[in-house]
Protein backbone atom coordinates (compact mmCIF):
# COMPACT_ATOMS: atom_id res chain seq x y z
CA UNK A 1 0.00 0.00 0.00
CA UNK A 2 1.32 3.44 -0.88
CA UNK A 3 2.39 5.64 2.01
CA UNK A 4 -0.12 8.41 2.75
CA UNK A 5 0.76 11.70 1.12
CA UNK A 6 2.13 14.03 3.77
CA UNK A 7 1.15 17.67 3.44
CA UNK A 8 4.58 19.21 3.72
CA UNK A 9 4.95 22.91 4.21
CA UNK A 10 7.98 25.05 3.68
CA UNK A 11 9.19 26.13 6.15
CA UNK A 12 8.10 22.82 7.63
CA UNK A 13 5.06 22.66 9.88
CA UNK A 14 4.10 26.24 10.64
CA UNK A 15 2.42 26.46 14.03
CA UNK A 16 -1.33 26.34 13.95
CA UNK A 17 -3.00 29.46 15.30
CA UNK A 18 -6.59 28.40 14.55
CA UNK A 19 -7.39 24.81 13.69
CA UNK A 20 -9.65 23.68 10.87
CA UNK A 21 -12.13 22.37 13.43
CA UNK A 22 -12.27 25.71 15.25
CA UNK A 23 -12.73 27.52 11.94
CA UNK A 24 -15.52 25.17 10.87
CA UNK A 25 -17.37 25.58 14.18
CA UNK A 26 -17.10 29.37 14.08
CA UNK A 27 -18.23 29.57 10.46
CA UNK A 28 -21.38 27.62 11.37
CA UNK A 29 -22.06 30.14 14.16
CA UNK A 30 -21.56 33.07 11.78
CA UNK A 31 -23.91 31.51 9.25
CA UNK A 32 -26.59 31.06 11.92
CA UNK A 33 -26.15 34.67 13.02
CA UNK A 34 -26.59 35.86 9.42
CA UNK A 35 -29.69 33.68 9.06
CA UNK A 36 -31.17 35.30 12.16
CA UNK A 37 -30.26 38.86 11.17
CA UNK A 38 -31.66 38.52 7.66
CA UNK A 39 -34.51 36.09 8.34
CA UNK A 40 -37.05 36.13 5.52
CA UNK A 41 -34.72 38.08 3.22
CA UNK A 42 -31.98 37.24 0.74
CA UNK A 43 -28.30 38.08 0.83
CA UNK A 44 -25.56 38.69 -1.70
CA UNK A 45 -22.14 37.70 -0.42
CA UNK A 46 -19.39 39.78 -2.05
CA UNK A 47 -16.00 38.12 -1.66
CA UNK A 48 -12.76 40.06 -1.94
CA UNK A 49 -10.32 38.04 -4.04
CA UNK A 50 -8.32 36.14 -3.47
CA UNK A 51 -7.96 35.60 0.25
CA UNK A 52 -11.69 35.43 1.01
CA UNK A 53 -12.51 32.71 -1.52
CA UNK A 54 -12.29 29.77 0.90
CA UNK A 55 -14.05 31.55 3.76
CA UNK A 56 -16.85 32.63 1.41
CA UNK A 57 -17.35 29.12 0.08
CA UNK A 58 -17.71 27.72 3.60
CA UNK A 59 -19.79 30.64 4.90
CA UNK A 60 -22.21 30.37 1.96
CA UNK A 61 -22.86 26.73 2.89
CA UNK A 62 -23.53 27.70 6.50
CA UNK A 63 -26.30 30.10 5.43
CA UNK A 64 -29.86 28.85 4.93
CA UNK A 65 -31.57 31.99 3.62
CA UNK A 66 -31.54 32.68 -0.12
CA UNK A 67 -27.93 33.43 -0.93
CA UNK A 68 -26.00 34.41 -4.03
CA UNK A 69 -22.44 35.54 -4.42
CA UNK A 70 -20.17 37.79 -6.43
CA UNK A 71 -16.53 38.81 -6.22
CA UNK A 72 -14.46 41.97 -6.40
CA UNK A 73 -10.69 42.37 -6.51
CA UNK A 74 -8.56 45.30 -5.47
CA UNK A 75 -5.04 46.24 -6.46
CA UNK A 76 -2.28 44.52 -4.56
CA UNK A 77 0.60 46.96 -4.58
CA UNK A 78 1.97 45.54 -1.34
CA UNK A 79 1.30 46.71 2.14
CA UNK A 80 3.60 49.74 1.85
CA UNK A 81 1.52 51.27 -0.88
CA UNK A 82 -1.74 49.97 0.58
CA UNK A 83 -0.93 51.72 3.84
CA UNK A 84 -0.77 55.00 1.97
CA UNK A 85 -4.43 54.47 1.13
CA UNK A 86 -3.86 53.59 -2.51
CA UNK A 87 -6.53 50.95 -3.06
CA UNK A 88 -7.79 50.49 -6.59
CA UNK A 89 -10.62 48.33 -7.90
CA UNK A 90 -9.38 45.87 -10.50
CA UNK A 91 -12.46 43.62 -10.73
CA UNK A 92 -15.92 45.09 -10.31
CA UNK A 93 -19.17 43.37 -9.42
CA UNK A 94 -20.85 41.40 -12.18
CA UNK A 95 -24.41 42.46 -11.28
CA UNK A 96 -26.21 45.54 -9.87
CA UNK A 97 -26.63 45.61 -6.09
CA UNK A 98 -29.23 48.36 -5.68
CA UNK A 99 -31.80 47.29 -3.09
CA UNK A 100 -29.89 44.13 -2.14
CA UNK A 101 -28.65 43.00 1.27
CA UNK A 102 -24.88 42.82 0.89
CA UNK A 103 -22.30 41.16 3.08
CA UNK A 104 -18.72 41.97 2.13
CA UNK A 105 -16.68 38.88 2.92
CA UNK A 106 -13.01 39.22 3.84
CA UNK A 107 -10.43 36.82 5.16
CA UNK A 108 -8.78 39.49 7.28
CA UNK A 109 -9.51 43.00 8.48
CA UNK A 110 -6.14 44.62 9.09
CA UNK A 111 -5.59 48.36 8.58
CA UNK A 112 -9.16 48.64 7.30
CA UNK A 113 -8.10 50.52 4.17
CA UNK A 114 -9.40 47.86 1.79
CA UNK A 115 -12.81 47.54 3.43
CA UNK A 116 -13.25 51.30 3.88
CA UNK A 117 -12.60 51.76 0.18
CA UNK A 118 -14.97 48.94 -0.77
CA UNK A 119 -17.74 50.07 1.59
CA UNK A 120 -17.61 53.59 0.15
CA UNK A 121 -17.67 52.20 -3.36
CA UNK A 122 -20.57 49.80 -2.72
CA UNK A 123 -22.66 52.40 -0.86
CA UNK A 124 -22.68 54.49 -4.05
CA UNK A 125 -24.76 51.68 -5.61
CA UNK A 126 -27.50 52.08 -2.95
CA UNK A 127 -27.77 48.59 -1.47
CA UNK A 128 -30.62 47.87 0.96
CA UNK A 129 -28.04 47.03 3.63
CA UNK A 130 -24.28 46.57 3.77
CA UNK A 131 -22.49 44.48 6.38
CA UNK A 132 -18.98 43.07 6.68
CA UNK A 133 -17.96 39.53 7.59
CA UNK A 134 -14.25 39.13 8.37
CA UNK A 135 -12.91 35.77 9.40
CA UNK A 136 -10.00 37.41 11.19
CA UNK A 137 -9.73 40.83 12.79
CA UNK A 138 -6.47 42.51 13.82
CA UNK A 139 -7.85 45.52 15.71
CA UNK A 140 -4.38 46.68 16.79
CA UNK A 141 -3.44 47.42 13.19
CA UNK A 142 -6.41 49.61 12.32
CA UNK A 143 -5.83 52.89 10.43
CA UNK A 144 -9.46 53.38 9.42
CA UNK A 145 -12.30 53.34 11.98
CA UNK A 146 -14.08 50.33 10.56
CA UNK A 147 -15.62 47.33 12.30
CA UNK A 148 -17.06 44.12 10.93
CA UNK A 149 -20.56 43.07 11.94
CA UNK A 150 -19.44 39.43 11.81
CA UNK A 151 -15.97 38.51 13.08
CA UNK A 152 -14.67 34.97 13.21
CA UNK A 153 -11.66 35.52 15.45
CA UNK A 154 -9.86 38.56 16.79
CA UNK A 155 -6.11 37.92 16.69
CA UNK A 156 -2.88 39.69 17.64
CA UNK A 157 -0.55 41.00 14.95
CA UNK A 158 0.81 37.72 13.57
CA UNK A 159 1.39 37.23 9.86
CA UNK A 160 -0.93 34.35 9.09
CA UNK A 161 -1.22 31.89 6.23
CA UNK A 162 -3.68 29.18 5.27
CA UNK A 163 -7.44 28.95 4.74
CA UNK A 164 -7.12 31.36 1.82
CA UNK A 165 -4.31 33.54 3.17
CA UNK A 166 -0.93 33.57 1.50
CA UNK A 167 2.71 34.36 1.67
CA UNK A 168 3.80 35.28 -1.88
CA UNK A 169 0.68 33.46 -3.18
CA UNK A 170 1.61 30.20 -1.42
CA UNK A 171 -0.04 28.36 1.45
CA UNK A 172 -3.60 29.46 0.65
CA UNK A 173 -4.58 25.79 0.59
CA UNK A 174 -3.49 24.96 4.14
CA UNK A 175 -6.62 23.82 5.98
CA UNK A 176 -5.59 25.48 9.26
CA UNK A 177 -4.67 29.10 9.90
CA UNK A 178 -0.95 29.10 10.70
CA UNK A 179 1.65 31.58 11.85
CA UNK A 180 4.36 32.54 9.37
CA UNK A 181 7.28 32.36 9.77
CA UNK A 182 7.00 29.48 12.24
CA UNK A 183 9.47 30.95 14.77
CA UNK A 184 7.28 34.05 15.04
CA UNK A 185 5.18 32.08 17.52
CA UNK A 186 8.08 31.81 19.99
C1 LIG B 1 -5.48 41.13 2.33
C2 LIG B 1 -6.87 40.75 2.76
C3 LIG B 1 -7.63 42.04 2.65
C4 LIG B 1 -6.58 43.08 2.94
C5 LIG B 1 -6.76 43.53 4.34
O1 LIG B 1 -5.42 41.08 0.95
O2 LIG B 1 -7.42 39.75 1.94
O3 LIG B 1 -8.15 42.23 1.34
O4 LIG B 1 -5.30 42.47 2.80
O5 LIG B 1 -5.81 44.48 4.65
P1 LIG B 1 -6.18 45.97 5.07
O6 LIG B 1 -7.26 45.91 6.11
O7 LIG B 1 -4.86 46.46 5.64
O8 LIG B 1 -6.56 46.72 3.84
P2 LIG B 1 -4.05 40.88 0.16
O9 LIG B 1 -3.54 42.19 -0.31
O10 LIG B 1 -3.10 40.06 0.97
O11 LIG B 1 -4.54 40.10 -1.13
P3 LIG B 1 -5.17 38.63 -1.25
O12 LIG B 1 -6.56 38.68 -0.68
O13 LIG B 1 -5.19 38.36 -2.72
O14 LIG B 1 -4.27 37.68 -0.49
Coordinates of N, CA and C and ligand atoms in Angstrom, one line a residue:
X1 N 0.9 -1.2 0.0 CA 0.0 0.0 0.0 C 0.9 1.3 0.0
X2 N 0.5 2.2 -0.8 CA 1.3 3.4 -0.9 C 1.2 4.2 0.4
X3 N 2.4 4.8 0.8 CA 2.4 5.6 2.0 C 1.5 6.8 1.8
X4 N 0.8 7.2 2.9 CA -0.1 8.4 2.8 C 0.7 9.7 2.4
X5 N 0.1 10.5 1.5 CA 0.8 11.7 1.1 C 0.8 12.7 2.3
X6 N 2.0 13.1 2.6 CA 2.1 14.0 3.8 C 2.1 15.5 3.2
X7 N 1.3 16.3 3.9 CA 1.2 17.7 3.4 C 2.3 18.4 4.0
X8 N 3.4 18.6 3.2 CA 4.6 19.2 3.7 C 4.5 20.7 3.4
X9 N 4.9 21.5 4.4 CA 4.9 22.9 4.2 C 6.4 23.4 4.2
X10 N 6.6 24.5 3.6 CA 8.0 25.1 3.7 C 7.9 26.5 4.1
X11 N 8.5 26.9 5.2 CA 9.2 26.1 6.2 C 8.3 25.1 6.8
X12 N 8.9 24.0 7.2 CA 8.1 22.8 7.6 C 7.2 23.1 8.8
X13 N 6.0 22.7 8.7 CA 5.1 22.7 9.9 C 4.9 24.0 10.6
X14 N 4.4 25.0 9.9 CA 4.1 26.2 10.6 C 3.1 26.0 11.8
X15 N 3.3 26.7 12.9 CA 2.4 26.5 14.0 C 1.0 26.9 13.7
X16 N 0.1 26.1 14.2 CA -1.3 26.3 13.9 C -1.8 27.4 14.9
X17 N -2.4 28.4 14.4 CA -3.0 29.5 15.3 C -4.5 29.1 15.5
X18 N -5.2 28.8 14.4 CA -6.6 28.4 14.6 C -6.8 27.1 13.7
X19 N -7.3 26.1 14.4 CA -7.4 24.8 13.7 C -8.6 24.8 12.7
X20 N -8.5 23.8 11.8 CA -9.6 23.7 10.9 C -11.0 23.4 11.6
X21 N -10.9 22.7 12.7 CA -12.1 22.4 13.4 C -12.7 23.6 14.1
X22 N -11.8 24.5 14.6 CA -12.3 25.7 15.3 C -12.9 26.6 14.2
X23 N -12.2 26.7 13.0 CA -12.7 27.5 11.9 C -14.1 27.0 11.5
X24 N -14.2 25.7 11.3 CA -15.5 25.2 10.9 C -16.6 25.5 11.9
X25 N -16.3 25.3 13.2 CA -17.4 25.6 14.2 C -17.8 27.1 14.2
X26 N -16.8 27.9 14.0 CA -17.1 29.4 14.1 C -17.9 29.8 12.8
X27 N -17.5 29.2 11.7 CA -18.2 29.6 10.5 C -19.7 29.2 10.6
X28 N -20.0 28.0 11.2 CA -21.4 27.6 11.4 C -22.1 28.6 12.2
X29 N -21.4 29.1 13.3 CA -22.1 30.1 14.2 C -22.3 31.4 13.4
X30 N -21.4 31.8 12.6 CA -21.6 33.1 11.8 C -22.7 32.9 10.8
X31 N -22.8 31.8 10.2 CA -23.9 31.5 9.2 C -25.3 31.6 10.0
X32 N -25.3 31.0 11.2 CA -26.6 31.1 11.9 C -26.9 32.5 12.3
X33 N -25.9 33.3 12.7 CA -26.2 34.7 13.0 C -26.7 35.5 11.8
X34 N -26.1 35.2 10.6 CA -26.6 35.9 9.4 C -28.0 35.4 9.1
X35 N -28.3 34.2 9.3 CA -29.7 33.7 9.1 C -30.7 34.4 10.0
X36 N -30.3 34.6 11.2 CA -31.2 35.3 12.2 C -31.3 36.8 11.8
X37 N -30.2 37.4 11.5 CA -30.3 38.9 11.2 C -31.0 39.2 9.9
X38 N -31.0 38.3 9.0 CA -31.7 38.5 7.7 C -32.8 37.5 7.4
X39 N -33.4 37.1 8.5 CA -34.5 36.1 8.3 C -35.6 36.6 7.4
X40 N -36.0 35.8 6.5 CA -37.1 36.1 5.5 C -36.6 37.0 4.3
X41 N -35.3 37.3 4.3 CA -34.7 38.1 3.2 C -33.7 37.3 2.5
X42 N -33.1 37.9 1.5 CA -32.0 37.2 0.7 C -30.7 38.0 1.0
X43 N -29.6 37.4 0.6 CA -28.3 38.1 0.8 C -27.4 37.8 -0.4
X44 N -26.6 38.8 -0.7 CA -25.6 38.7 -1.7 C -24.2 38.8 -1.0
X45 N -23.5 37.7 -1.0 CA -22.1 37.7 -0.4 C -21.2 38.2 -1.5
X46 N -20.4 39.2 -1.1 CA -19.4 39.8 -2.0 C -18.0 39.5 -1.5
X47 N -17.3 38.5 -2.1 CA -16.0 38.1 -1.7 C -14.9 39.0 -2.3
X48 N -13.9 39.3 -1.5 CA -12.8 40.1 -1.9 C -11.6 39.1 -2.3
X49 N -11.4 39.0 -3.6 CA -10.3 38.0 -4.0 C -8.9 38.5 -3.6
X50 N -8.0 37.5 -3.4 CA -8.3 36.1 -3.5 C -8.5 35.5 -2.1
X51 N -8.0 36.2 -1.1 CA -8.0 35.6 0.3 C -9.3 35.1 0.8
X52 N -10.4 35.8 0.4 CA -11.7 35.4 1.0 C -12.4 34.3 0.3
X53 N -11.8 33.7 -0.7 CA -12.5 32.7 -1.5 C -12.9 31.5 -0.7
X54 N -12.0 31.0 0.1 CA -12.3 29.8 0.9 C -13.3 30.1 2.0
X55 N -13.1 31.2 2.7 CA -14.1 31.6 3.8 C -15.4 31.7 3.2
X56 N -15.5 32.4 2.0 CA -16.9 32.6 1.4 C -17.5 31.3 1.0
X57 N -16.7 30.4 0.5 CA -17.3 29.1 0.1 C -17.9 28.3 1.3
X58 N -17.2 28.4 2.4 CA -17.7 27.7 3.6 C -18.9 28.5 4.2
X59 N -18.7 29.8 4.3 CA -19.8 30.6 4.9 C -21.1 30.5 4.1
X60 N -21.0 30.5 2.8 CA -22.2 30.4 2.0 C -23.0 29.1 2.3
X61 N -22.2 28.0 2.6 CA -22.9 26.7 2.9 C -23.4 26.6 4.3
X62 N -23.0 27.6 5.1 CA -23.5 27.7 6.5 C -24.7 28.6 6.6
X63 N -25.2 29.2 5.5 CA -26.3 30.1 5.4 C -27.5 29.4 4.8
X64 N -28.7 29.5 5.4 CA -29.9 28.8 4.9 C -30.8 29.8 4.1
X65 N -30.7 31.1 4.4 CA -31.6 32.0 3.6 C -31.1 32.0 2.2
X66 N -31.9 32.6 1.3 CA -31.5 32.7 -0.1 C -30.2 33.5 -0.3
X67 N -29.3 32.9 -0.9 CA -27.9 33.4 -0.9 C -27.3 33.3 -2.3
X68 N -26.8 34.4 -2.8 CA -26.0 34.4 -4.0 C -24.6 35.0 -3.7
X69 N -23.7 34.9 -4.7 CA -22.4 35.5 -4.4 C -21.8 36.1 -5.6
X70 N -20.9 37.1 -5.4 CA -20.2 37.8 -6.4 C -18.8 38.1 -5.8
X71 N -17.9 38.5 -6.7 CA -16.5 38.8 -6.2 C -16.0 40.1 -6.7
X72 N -15.2 40.8 -5.9 CA -14.5 42.0 -6.4 C -13.0 41.7 -6.1
X73 N -12.1 42.4 -6.8 CA -10.7 42.4 -6.5 C -10.1 43.8 -6.5
X74 N -9.2 44.0 -5.6 CA -8.6 45.3 -5.5 C -7.1 45.1 -5.8
X75 N -6.5 46.3 -6.1 CA -5.0 46.2 -6.5 C -4.2 45.7 -5.3
X76 N -3.2 45.1 -5.6 CA -2.3 44.5 -4.6 C -0.9 45.1 -4.8
X77 N -0.7 46.3 -4.4 CA 0.6 47.0 -4.6 C 1.6 46.6 -3.5
X78 N 1.1 45.8 -2.5 CA 2.0 45.5 -1.3 C 1.5 46.5 -0.2
X79 N 1.8 46.0 1.0 CA 1.3 46.7 2.1 C 1.8 48.1 2.3
X80 N 3.1 48.4 1.8 CA 3.6 49.7 1.8 C 2.7 50.7 1.1
X81 N 2.4 50.4 -0.1 CA 1.5 51.3 -0.9 C 0.1 51.3 -0.3
X82 N -0.4 50.1 0.1 CA -1.7 50.0 0.6 C -1.9 50.9 1.8
X83 N -0.9 50.9 2.6 CA -0.9 51.7 3.8 C -1.0 53.2 3.5
X84 N -0.6 53.6 2.3 CA -0.8 55.0 2.0 C -2.2 55.3 1.5
X85 N -3.0 54.3 1.5 CA -4.4 54.5 1.1 C -4.7 54.2 -0.3
X86 N -3.7 53.8 -1.1 CA -3.9 53.6 -2.5 C -4.5 52.2 -2.8
X87 N -5.8 52.2 -2.7 CA -6.5 51.0 -3.1 C -7.3 51.2 -4.4
X88 N -7.2 50.3 -5.3 CA -7.8 50.5 -6.6 C -8.6 49.2 -7.0
X89 N -9.8 49.5 -7.5 CA -10.6 48.3 -7.9 C -10.1 47.8 -9.2
X90 N -9.8 46.5 -9.2 CA -9.4 45.9 -10.5 C -10.4 44.8 -11.0
X91 N -11.3 44.4 -10.2 CA -12.5 43.6 -10.7 C -13.7 44.1 -10.0
X92 N -14.7 44.6 -10.9 CA -15.9 45.1 -10.3 C -16.9 44.0 -10.2
X93 N -18.1 44.3 -9.5 CA -19.2 43.4 -9.4 C -19.7 43.0 -10.8
X94 N -20.3 41.8 -10.9 CA -20.8 41.4 -12.2 C -22.3 41.9 -12.3
X95 N -23.0 42.1 -11.2 CA -24.4 42.5 -11.3 C -24.7 43.7 -10.4
X96 N -25.8 44.4 -10.7 CA -26.2 45.5 -9.9 C -26.6 45.1 -8.5
X97 N -26.3 46.0 -7.5 CA -26.6 45.6 -6.1 C -27.7 46.5 -5.5
X98 N -28.2 47.4 -6.2 CA -29.2 48.4 -5.7 C -30.4 47.6 -5.0
X99 N -30.7 47.9 -3.8 CA -31.8 47.3 -3.1 C -31.5 45.9 -2.5
X100 N -30.3 45.5 -2.6 CA -29.9 44.1 -2.1 C -29.3 44.2 -0.8
X101 N -29.4 43.1 0.0 CA -28.7 43.0 1.3 C -27.3 42.4 0.9
X102 N -26.2 43.2 1.3 CA -24.9 42.8 0.9 C -24.1 42.5 2.1
X103 N -23.3 41.4 2.1 CA -22.3 41.2 3.1 C -21.0 41.1 2.4
X104 N -20.1 42.0 2.7 CA -18.7 42.0 2.1 C -17.9 40.9 2.9
X105 N -17.3 40.0 2.2 CA -16.7 38.9 2.9 C -15.2 39.0 2.7
X106 N -14.5 39.1 3.8 CA -13.0 39.2 3.8 C -12.4 38.1 4.7
X107 N -11.2 37.7 4.3 CA -10.4 36.8 5.2 C -9.9 37.6 6.4
X108 N -9.4 38.8 6.2 CA -8.8 39.5 7.3 C -9.0 41.0 7.2
X109 N -9.3 41.6 8.3 CA -9.5 43.0 8.5 C -8.3 43.5 9.2
X110 N -7.4 44.3 8.5 CA -6.1 44.6 9.1 C -6.1 46.1 9.3
X111 N -5.6 46.9 8.4 CA -5.6 48.4 8.6 C -7.0 48.9 8.4
X112 N -7.8 48.2 7.6 CA -9.2 48.6 7.3 C -9.2 49.5 6.0
X113 N -8.1 49.7 5.4 CA -8.1 50.5 4.2 C -8.9 49.9 3.0
X114 N -8.7 48.5 2.9 CA -9.4 47.9 1.8 C -10.9 47.9 2.0
X115 N -11.4 47.6 3.2 CA -12.8 47.5 3.4 C -13.4 48.9 3.4
X116 N -12.7 49.9 3.9 CA -13.2 51.3 3.9 C -13.5 51.7 2.4
X117 N -12.5 51.4 1.6 CA -12.6 51.8 0.2 C -13.8 51.0 -0.4
X118 N -13.9 49.7 -0.2 CA -15.0 48.9 -0.8 C -16.3 49.3 -0.2
X119 N -16.4 49.6 1.0 CA -17.7 50.1 1.6 C -18.2 51.4 0.9
X120 N -17.3 52.3 0.8 CA -17.6 53.6 0.1 C -18.1 53.3 -1.3
X121 N -17.4 52.5 -2.0 CA -17.7 52.2 -3.4 C -19.0 51.5 -3.5
X122 N -19.3 50.5 -2.6 CA -20.6 49.8 -2.7 C -21.8 50.7 -2.3
X123 N -21.6 51.5 -1.3 CA -22.7 52.4 -0.9 C -23.2 53.3 -2.0
X124 N -22.3 53.6 -2.9 CA -22.7 54.5 -4.0 C -23.7 53.8 -4.9
X125 N -23.8 52.4 -4.8 CA -24.8 51.7 -5.6 C -26.1 51.4 -4.9
X126 N -26.2 52.1 -3.7 CA -27.5 52.1 -3.0 C -28.0 50.7 -2.6
X127 N -27.2 49.9 -1.9 CA -27.8 48.6 -1.5 C -28.8 48.8 -0.4
X128 N -29.6 47.8 -0.1 CA -30.6 47.9 1.0 C -29.9 47.9 2.3
X129 N -28.9 47.1 2.4 CA -28.0 47.0 3.6 C -26.6 46.6 3.2
X130 N -25.7 47.0 4.1 CA -24.3 46.6 3.8 C -23.6 46.2 5.1
X131 N -23.2 45.0 5.2 CA -22.5 44.5 6.4 C -21.2 43.9 5.9
X132 N -20.3 43.7 6.9 CA -19.0 43.1 6.7 C -18.8 41.8 7.5
X133 N -18.3 40.7 6.9 CA -18.0 39.5 7.6 C -16.5 39.3 7.4
X134 N -15.7 39.3 8.5 CA -14.3 39.1 8.4 C -13.9 37.9 9.2
X135 N -13.3 37.0 8.6 CA -12.9 35.8 9.4 C -12.0 36.2 10.5
X136 N -11.0 37.0 10.2 CA -10.0 37.4 11.2 C -10.0 38.9 11.3
X137 N -9.8 39.4 12.5 CA -9.7 40.8 12.8 C -8.5 41.1 13.6
X138 N -7.7 42.1 13.1 CA -6.5 42.5 13.8 C -6.7 44.0 14.3
X139 N -7.5 44.1 15.3 CA -7.9 45.5 15.7 C -6.7 46.4 16.0
X140 N -5.5 45.9 16.5 CA -4.4 46.7 16.8 C -3.8 47.4 15.6
X141 N -4.1 46.9 14.4 CA -3.4 47.4 13.2 C -4.3 48.5 12.5
X142 N -5.4 48.8 13.0 CA -6.4 49.6 12.3 C -5.9 51.0 12.1
X143 N -6.1 51.5 10.8 CA -5.8 52.9 10.4 C -7.1 53.6 10.1
X144 N -8.1 52.8 9.7 CA -9.5 53.4 9.4 C -10.4 52.9 10.5
X145 N -11.4 53.7 10.9 CA -12.3 53.3 12.0 C -13.4 52.5 11.4
X146 N -13.1 51.2 11.1 CA -14.1 50.3 10.6 C -14.2 49.1 11.4
X147 N -15.4 48.6 11.6 CA -15.6 47.3 12.3 C -16.5 46.4 11.4
X148 N -16.2 45.1 11.6 CA -17.1 44.1 10.9 C -18.2 43.7 11.8
X149 N -19.4 43.5 11.2 CA -20.6 43.1 11.9 C -20.4 41.6 12.4
X150 N -19.7 40.8 11.5 CA -19.4 39.4 11.8 C -17.9 39.2 11.8
X151 N -17.4 38.8 13.0 CA -16.0 38.5 13.1 C -15.8 37.1 13.5
X152 N -14.9 36.3 12.8 CA -14.7 35.0 13.2 C -13.8 34.9 14.5
X153 N -12.6 35.5 14.3 CA -11.7 35.5 15.4 C -10.9 36.8 15.5
X154 N -10.7 37.4 16.6 CA -9.9 38.6 16.8 C -8.5 38.0 17.2
X155 N -7.4 38.5 16.4 CA -6.1 37.9 16.7 C -5.1 39.0 16.9
X156 N -4.0 38.7 17.5 CA -2.9 39.7 17.6 C -2.2 39.8 16.3
X157 N -1.2 40.7 16.2 CA -0.6 41.0 14.9 C 0.5 40.0 14.5
X158 N 0.0 38.7 14.2 CA 0.8 37.7 13.6 C 0.6 37.8 12.1
X159 N 1.6 37.5 11.3 CA 1.4 37.2 9.9 C 0.9 35.8 9.7
X160 N -0.3 35.7 9.1 CA -0.9 34.3 9.1 C -1.1 33.9 7.7
X161 N -1.0 32.6 7.5 CA -1.2 31.9 6.2 C -2.2 30.8 6.4
X162 N -2.8 30.3 5.3 CA -3.7 29.2 5.3 C -5.1 29.6 5.2
X163 N -6.0 28.7 4.9 CA -7.4 28.9 4.7 C -7.7 30.2 3.9
X164 N -7.0 30.3 2.8 CA -7.1 31.4 1.8 C -6.0 32.4 1.9
X165 N -5.3 32.5 3.0 CA -4.3 33.5 3.2 C -2.9 33.0 2.8
X166 N -2.2 34.0 2.2 CA -0.9 33.6 1.5 C 0.3 34.3 2.0
X167 N 1.4 33.7 1.7 CA 2.7 34.4 1.7 C 3.2 34.2 0.2
X168 N 3.4 35.3 -0.5 CA 3.8 35.3 -1.9 C 3.0 34.3 -2.7
X169 N 1.7 34.3 -2.5 CA 0.7 33.5 -3.2 C 0.7 32.0 -2.8
X170 N 1.6 31.6 -1.9 CA 1.6 30.2 -1.4 C 0.8 30.0 -0.1
X171 N 0.6 28.8 0.2 CA 0.0 28.4 1.5 C -1.5 28.6 1.6
X172 N -2.2 29.2 0.5 CA -3.6 29.5 0.7 C -4.4 28.2 0.9
X173 N -3.8 27.0 0.5 CA -4.6 25.8 0.6 C -4.4 25.1 1.9
X174 N -3.6 25.6 2.8 CA -3.5 25.0 4.1 C -4.9 25.0 4.8
X175 N -5.3 23.9 5.4 CA -6.6 23.8 6.0 C -6.7 24.6 7.3
X176 N -5.6 24.7 8.0 CA -5.6 25.5 9.3 C -5.0 26.9 9.0
X177 N -5.3 27.8 9.9 CA -4.7 29.1 9.9 C -3.4 29.0 10.7
X178 N -2.3 29.3 10.1 CA -1.0 29.1 10.7 C -0.2 30.4 10.8
X179 N 0.8 30.4 11.7 CA 1.7 31.6 11.8 C 2.9 31.4 10.9
X180 N 3.2 32.5 10.3 CA 4.4 32.5 9.4 C 5.2 33.8 9.7
X181 N 6.6 33.6 9.8 CA 7.3 32.4 9.8 C 7.1 31.6 11.1
X182 N 7.3 30.3 11.1 CA 7.0 29.5 12.2 C 7.6 30.0 13.5
X183 N 8.8 30.5 13.5 CA 9.5 30.9 14.8 C 8.9 32.2 15.3
X184 N 7.9 32.8 14.5 CA 7.3 34.0 15.0 C 6.4 33.7 16.2
X185 N 6.1 32.5 16.4 CA 5.2 32.1 17.5 C 6.0 32.0 18.8
X186 N 7.3 32.0 18.8 CA 8.1 31.8 20.0 C 8.0 33.0 20.9
Ligands
LIG1 C1 -5.5 41.1 2.3 C2 -6.9 40.8 2.8 C3 -7.6 42.0 2.6 C4 -6.6 43.1 2.9 C5 -6.8 43.5 4.3 O1 -5.4 41.1 1.0 O2 -7.4 39.8 1.9 O3 -8.1 42.2 1.3 O4 -5.3 42.5 2.8 O5 -5.8 44.5 4.6 P1 -6.2 46.0 5.1 O6 -7.3 45.9 6.1 O7 -4.9 46.5 5.6 O8 -6.6 46.7 3.8 P2 -4.0 40.9 0.2 O9 -3.5 42.2 -0.3 O10 -3.1 40.1 1.0 O11 -4.5 40.1 -1.1 P3 -5.2 38.6 -1.3 O12 -6.6 38.7 -0.7 O13 -5.2 38.4 -2.7 O14 -4.3 37.7 -0.5

